[in-house]
């Protein structure tokens, strides 16, 4: 613990210097801002610069990814959001789906205009020597001038885990740049991640958590590191890269404005944009298990090698989108923007697995290869045509509708339509934001869900397209701090992993209804924030989900001179349901109907503070362990982390 506190103290000294520097430099500057990109054409939408201290500590607990989160337990390890409306469809390289909260992606990419160089530096740690959890991250951005920006990021996570053989390590890094000129605009980034995940296959007996006296001869106390696990020599390694380049050239006319008797100001009024976006992704997944006994005992089927497992799946795709856009607002009749685009994509897959020529004795423990002629390499060409209608400059009414149709390759016959409408309704002297949203999709199954080759799992499927129709709305009432949203979705031919951890497709229709209430109360310095989600499905054996998920946060905020303080307790709770299980060989979450998960509150007590440009916290996570029951599992055989002390520090070097 002493070694971990040393970098914390060093950062503390830097924080003090930053605070003193910030007090000394009271230069008046225009406010900084950030933005994100909206696919497919790279429209900009406002984003936040993450410097708030409220609830900062809660970012470093795996259960806080969502109020209903199924996880293998360790921070940075695999997990799945069990709130259906927040979950994305299965991706082309589905191994990434299990680790999305920890890796960079297009939806997370941000660009900054900070006027002066900005560096956000943070270090967070928790646990002792055997169960240590560390995260170091930094974000840098600087402007060469008012139009051009460069940035970089590094995020390193290393967590040994509270239980044996579940250590996780992740290194993310990236660079970005943007240029927003009168005629030419560019926004681009490059990111890479490299993650190593030890896999323990869950604990061997849940009684070590629920009733340890039964399996320990009457001893009621148990050290999490002493609990035996199903796997001891297995791990996943997954690496990925993303390159994104968005280019826009604007055509228009010059508008002259007389500034004074001798000066005329010329301003470009853009009418049309020519757009080209390039996006490249790749990924490599490797699964290894080097224990011969567990290789045969943990998995029901072994096809290629009875002694050990080395599986590799390799993937890359290159997407080019070209479009032309008629811009909104170039004259009083141009009330909306209209764009048309064409997208071409190349995808490549390759699967390998180490094979042995088995002896007669080994053949008795192995299953015959069911698909000896399966193609293990695939290259696809796909083509879509699409259009986008947007209105972003209205004060009371805006909308965004995007639709595309697949023409070539596996995309042929695909349909994607997404849209939302936002407005503000004057009411009781204030305005009430209202949003309606929806989508209709008809999508082909990812190639890896159709064809898969490995030592323990093989499949060769011919799935139909999955059709989905979602409609919903949201309303926010500012004077009561209330936000309510509801949505209904009908899914036909839903894809999922069945009880054998194999891909399956439900040929009928499943209806999902979800409603979420965010209600915040304030009484002086006392705050009580609540997030309640109710969801239900007509086919819970296909789409399992807890019906009720609650996140509640009770805290006080106050100020001591220039020190801002938040002290409180946070709790996550979801009702019982047949929770999904985890298959480490494929990094997939599959349905099971034997074990109930849920009906357990997960409570954290924290102290968050901010002094000038510095945020810091101290927190006891899972403080209620042993006080509110002992069934603290988020998945069958995967218990949540026990109680632990965590600390963290973040400094904003904006100078």
mmCIF file with all atom_site columns, C-alpha atoms in Angstrom, residues 129-225:
data_model
loop_
_atom_site.group_PDB
_atom_site.id
_atom_site.type_symbol
_atom_site.label_atom_id
_atom_site.label_alt_id
_atom_site.label_comp_id
_atom_site.label_asym_id
_atom_site.label_entity_id
_atom_site.label_seq_id
_atom_site.pdbx_PDB_ins_code
_atom_site.Cartn_x
_atom_site.Cartn_y
_atom_site.Cartn_z
_atom_site.occupancy
_atom_site.B_iso_or_equiv
_atom_site.pdbx_formal_charge
_atom_site.auth_seq_id
_atom_site.auth_comp_id
_atom_site.auth_asym_id
_atom_site.auth_atom_id
_atom_site.pdbx_PDB_model_num
ATOM 1  C CA . UNK A 1 129 ? -0.707  -6.068  -2.334  1.00 0.00 ? 129 UNK A CA 1
ATOM 2  C CA . UNK A 1 130 ? -2.574  -9.219  -3.390  1.00 0.00 ? 130 UNK A CA 1
ATOM 3  C CA . UNK A 1 131 ? -5.696  -7.559  -4.783  1.00 0.00 ? 131 UNK A CA 1
ATOM 4  C CA . UNK A 1 132 ? -4.380  -4.214  -5.993  1.00 0.00 ? 132 UNK A CA 1
ATOM 5  C CA . UNK A 1 133 ? -6.262  -2.157  -8.575  1.00 0.00 ? 133 UNK A CA 1
ATOM 6  C CA . UNK A 1 134 ? -4.524  0.712   -10.375 1.00 0.00 ? 134 UNK A CA 1
ATOM 7  C CA . UNK A 1 135 ? -5.566  3.052   -13.148 1.00 0.00 ? 135 UNK A CA 1
ATOM 8  C CA . UNK A 1 136 ? -3.438  5.812   -14.628 1.00 0.00 ? 136 UNK A CA 1
ATOM 9  C CA . UNK A 1 137 ? -4.826  8.013   -17.372 1.00 0.00 ? 137 UNK A CA 1
ATOM 10 C CA . UNK A 1 138 ? -4.071  11.286  -19.061 1.00 0.00 ? 138 UNK A CA 1
ATOM 11 C CA . UNK A 1 139 ? -5.761  13.395  -21.739 1.00 0.00 ? 139 UNK A CA 1
ATOM 12 C CA . UNK A 1 140 ? -3.904  16.176  -23.539 1.00 0.00 ? 140 UNK A CA 1
ATOM 13 C CA . UNK A 1 141 ? -5.203  18.783  -25.959 1.00 0.00 ? 141 UNK A CA 1
ATOM 14 C CA . UNK A 1 142 ? -3.704  21.961  -27.361 1.00 0.00 ? 142 UNK A CA 1
ATOM 15 C CA . UNK A 1 143 ? -4.638  24.443  -30.062 1.00 0.00 ? 143 UNK A CA 1
ATOM 16 C CA . UNK A 1 144 ? -2.072  25.656  -32.574 1.00 0.00 ? 144 UNK A CA 1
ATOM 17 C CA . UNK A 1 145 ? -4.526  28.453  -33.362 1.00 0.00 ? 145 UNK A CA 1
ATOM 18 C CA . UNK A 1 146 ? -8.249  29.114  -33.186 1.00 0.00 ? 146 UNK A CA 1
ATOM 19 C CA . UNK A 1 147 ? -8.930  26.510  -35.893 1.00 0.00 ? 147 UNK A CA 1
ATOM 20 C CA . UNK A 1 148 ? -6.389  23.708  -35.406 1.00 0.00 ? 148 UNK A CA 1
ATOM 21 C CA . UNK A 1 149 ? -6.160  21.293  -32.450 1.00 0.00 ? 149 UNK A CA 1
ATOM 22 C CA . UNK A 1 150 ? -4.073  18.240  -31.572 1.00 0.00 ? 150 UNK A CA 1
ATOM 23 C CA . UNK A 1 151 ? -4.646  15.772  -28.759 1.00 0.00 ? 151 UNK A CA 1
ATOM 24 C CA . UNK A 1 152 ? -3.426  12.554  -27.170 1.00 0.00 ? 152 UNK A CA 1
ATOM 25 C CA . UNK A 1 153 ? -4.579  10.084  -24.548 1.00 0.00 ? 153 UNK A CA 1
ATOM 26 C CA . UNK A 1 154 ? -3.150  7.212   -22.471 1.00 0.00 ? 154 UNK A CA 1
ATOM 27 C CA . UNK A 1 155 ? -5.190  4.954   -20.203 1.00 0.00 ? 155 UNK A CA 1
ATOM 28 C CA . UNK A 1 156 ? -3.516  2.089   -18.321 1.00 0.00 ? 156 UNK A CA 1
ATOM 29 C CA . UNK A 1 157 ? -5.445  -0.266  -16.050 1.00 0.00 ? 157 UNK A CA 1
ATOM 30 C CA . UNK A 1 158 ? -4.011  -3.118  -13.999 1.00 0.00 ? 158 UNK A CA 1
ATOM 31 C CA . UNK A 1 159 ? -6.144  -5.017  -11.505 1.00 0.00 ? 159 UNK A CA 1
ATOM 32 C CA . UNK A 1 160 ? -5.073  -8.238  -9.793  1.00 0.00 ? 160 UNK A CA 1
ATOM 33 C CA . UNK A 1 161 ? -8.643  -9.045  -8.782  1.00 0.00 ? 161 UNK A CA 1
ATOM 34 C CA . UNK A 1 162 ? -10.102 -10.072 -5.454  1.00 0.00 ? 162 UNK A CA 1
ATOM 35 C CA . UNK A 1 163 ? -10.298 -13.727 -6.490  1.00 0.00 ? 163 UNK A CA 1
ATOM 36 C CA . UNK A 1 164 ? -7.628  -16.023 -7.904  1.00 0.00 ? 164 UNK A CA 1
ATOM 37 C CA . UNK A 1 165 ? -6.711  -16.154 -11.579 1.00 0.00 ? 165 UNK A CA 1
ATOM 38 C CA . UNK A 1 166 ? -8.736  -13.122 -12.688 1.00 0.00 ? 166 UNK A CA 1
ATOM 39 C CA . UNK A 1 167 ? -6.076  -10.423 -13.139 1.00 0.00 ? 167 UNK A CA 1
ATOM 40 C CA . UNK A 1 168 ? -6.764  -7.902  -15.911 1.00 0.00 ? 168 UNK A CA 1
ATOM 41 C CA . UNK A 1 169 ? -4.487  -5.477  -17.720 1.00 0.00 ? 169 UNK A CA 1
ATOM 42 C CA . UNK A 1 170 ? -5.377  -2.922  -20.403 1.00 0.00 ? 170 UNK A CA 1
ATOM 43 C CA . UNK A 1 171 ? -3.348  -0.273  -22.213 1.00 0.00 ? 171 UNK A CA 1
ATOM 44 C CA . UNK A 1 172 ? -5.219  2.250   -24.380 1.00 0.00 ? 172 UNK A CA 1
ATOM 45 C CA . UNK A 1 173 ? -3.537  5.077   -26.227 1.00 0.00 ? 173 UNK A CA 1
ATOM 46 C CA . UNK A 1 174 ? -4.376  7.388   -29.064 1.00 0.00 ? 174 UNK A CA 1
ATOM 47 C CA . UNK A 1 175 ? -3.796  10.674  -30.874 1.00 0.00 ? 175 UNK A CA 1
ATOM 48 C CA . UNK A 1 176 ? -6.277  13.070  -32.470 1.00 0.00 ? 176 UNK A CA 1
ATOM 49 C CA . UNK A 1 177 ? -6.394  16.264  -34.501 1.00 0.00 ? 177 UNK A CA 1
ATOM 50 C CA . UNK A 1 178 ? -8.945  18.651  -35.925 1.00 0.00 ? 178 UNK A CA 1
ATOM 51 C CA . UNK A 1 179 ? -9.018  21.651  -38.220 1.00 0.00 ? 179 UNK A CA 1
ATOM 52 C CA . UNK A 1 180 ? -12.152 23.767  -38.638 1.00 0.00 ? 180 UNK A CA 1
ATOM 53 C CA . UNK A 1 181 ? -11.484 26.175  -41.466 1.00 0.00 ? 181 UNK A CA 1
ATOM 54 C CA . UNK A 1 182 ? -13.900 28.300  -43.435 1.00 0.00 ? 182 UNK A CA 1
ATOM 55 C CA . UNK A 1 183 ? -13.836 25.927  -46.394 1.00 0.00 ? 183 UNK A CA 1
ATOM 56 C CA . UNK A 1 184 ? -12.028 22.797  -45.230 1.00 0.00 ? 184 UNK A CA 1
ATOM 57 C CA . UNK A 1 185 ? -12.722 20.810  -42.051 1.00 0.00 ? 185 UNK A CA 1
ATOM 58 C CA . UNK A 1 186 ? -10.873 17.783  -40.744 1.00 0.00 ? 186 UNK A CA 1
ATOM 59 C CA . UNK A 1 187 ? -11.412 15.600  -37.684 1.00 0.00 ? 187 UNK A CA 1
ATOM 60 C CA . UNK A 1 188 ? -9.454  12.427  -37.113 1.00 0.00 ? 188 UNK A CA 1
ATOM 61 C CA . UNK A 1 189 ? -8.006  10.099  -34.531 1.00 0.00 ? 189 UNK A CA 1
ATOM 62 C CA . UNK A 1 190 ? -6.017  6.898   -34.113 1.00 0.00 ? 190 UNK A CA 1
ATOM 63 C CA . UNK A 1 191 ? -6.503  4.623   -31.096 1.00 0.00 ? 191 UNK A CA 1
ATOM 64 C CA . UNK A 1 192 ? -5.092  1.276   -30.029 1.00 0.00 ? 192 UNK A CA 1
ATOM 65 C CA . UNK A 1 193 ? -5.837  -1.034  -27.112 1.00 0.00 ? 193 UNK A CA 1
ATOM 66 C CA . UNK A 1 194 ? -4.154  -4.171  -25.814 1.00 0.00 ? 194 UNK A CA 1
ATOM 67 C CA . UNK A 1 195 ? -5.939  -6.157  -23.110 1.00 0.00 ? 195 UNK A CA 1
ATOM 68 C CA . UNK A 1 196 ? -4.904  -9.293  -21.225 1.00 0.00 ? 196 UNK A CA 1
ATOM 69 C CA . UNK A 1 197 ? -7.524  -11.090 -19.132 1.00 0.00 ? 197 UNK A CA 1
ATOM 70 C CA . UNK A 1 198 ? -6.901  -14.073 -16.868 1.00 0.00 ? 198 UNK A CA 1
ATOM 71 C CA . UNK A 1 199 ? -9.932  -16.383 -16.815 1.00 0.00 ? 199 UNK A CA 1
ATOM 72 C CA . UNK A 1 200 ? -10.855 -18.416 -13.725 1.00 0.00 ? 200 UNK A CA 1
ATOM 73 C CA . UNK A 1 201 ? -14.159 -19.828 -15.023 1.00 0.00 ? 201 UNK A CA 1
ATOM 74 C CA . UNK A 1 202 ? -15.902 -18.786 -11.795 1.00 0.00 ? 202 UNK A CA 1
ATOM 75 C CA . UNK A 1 203 ? -15.542 -20.258 -8.316  1.00 0.00 ? 203 UNK A CA 1
ATOM 76 C CA . UNK A 1 204 ? -16.036 -24.005 -7.907  1.00 0.00 ? 204 UNK A CA 1
ATOM 77 C CA . UNK A 1 205 ? -18.792 -23.752 -5.271  1.00 0.00 ? 205 UNK A CA 1
ATOM 78 C CA . UNK A 1 206 ? -21.070 -20.772 -4.539  1.00 0.00 ? 206 UNK A CA 1
ATOM 79 C CA . UNK A 1 207 ? -21.255 -21.884 -0.887  1.00 0.00 ? 207 UNK A CA 1
ATOM 80 C CA . UNK A 1 208 ? -17.850 -20.283 -0.307  1.00 0.00 ? 208 UNK A CA 1
ATOM 81 C CA . UNK A 1 209 ? -19.785 -16.993 -0.568  1.00 0.00 ? 209 UNK A CA 1
ATOM 82 C CA . UNK A 1 210 ? -23.314 -17.864 0.567   1.00 0.00 ? 210 UNK A CA 1
ATOM 83 C CA . UNK A 1 211 ? -22.486 -20.298 3.434   1.00 0.00 ? 211 UNK A CA 1
ATOM 84 C CA . UNK A 1 212 ? -18.733 -20.859 3.867   1.00 0.00 ? 212 UNK A CA 1
ATOM 85 C CA . UNK A 1 213 ? -19.178 -22.950 7.035   1.00 0.00 ? 213 UNK A CA 1
ATOM 86 C CA . UNK A 1 214 ? -20.632 -25.797 4.970   1.00 0.00 ? 214 UNK A CA 1
ATOM 87 C CA . UNK A 1 215 ? -17.531 -26.178 2.781   1.00 0.00 ? 215 UNK A CA 1
ATOM 88 C CA . UNK A 1 216 ? -14.960 -25.166 5.404   1.00 0.00 ? 216 UNK A CA 1
ATOM 89 C CA . UNK A 1 217 ? -15.823 -27.471 8.267   1.00 0.00 ? 217 UNK A CA 1
ATOM 90 C CA . UNK A 1 218 ? -17.643 -24.853 10.305  1.00 0.00 ? 218 UNK A CA 1
ATOM 91 C CA . UNK A 1 219 ? -15.298 -21.943 9.615   1.00 0.00 ? 219 UNK A CA 1
ATOM 92 C CA . UNK A 1 220 ? -17.469 -18.951 8.695   1.00 0.00 ? 220 UNK A CA 1
ATOM 93 C CA . UNK A 1 221 ? -14.725 -16.590 7.534   1.00 0.00 ? 221 UNK A CA 1
ATOM 94 C CA . UNK A 1 222 ? -13.216 -16.930 4.107   1.00 0.00 ? 222 UNK A CA 1
ATOM 95 C CA . UNK A 1 223 ? -10.403 -15.182 2.243   1.00 0.00 ? 223 UNK A CA 1
ATOM 96 C CA . UNK A 1 224 ? -11.488 -14.521 -1.331  1.00 0.00 ? 224 UNK A CA 1
ATOM 97 C CA . UNK A 1 225 ? -8.032  -15.499 -2.598  1.00 0.00 ? 225 UNK A CA 1
#
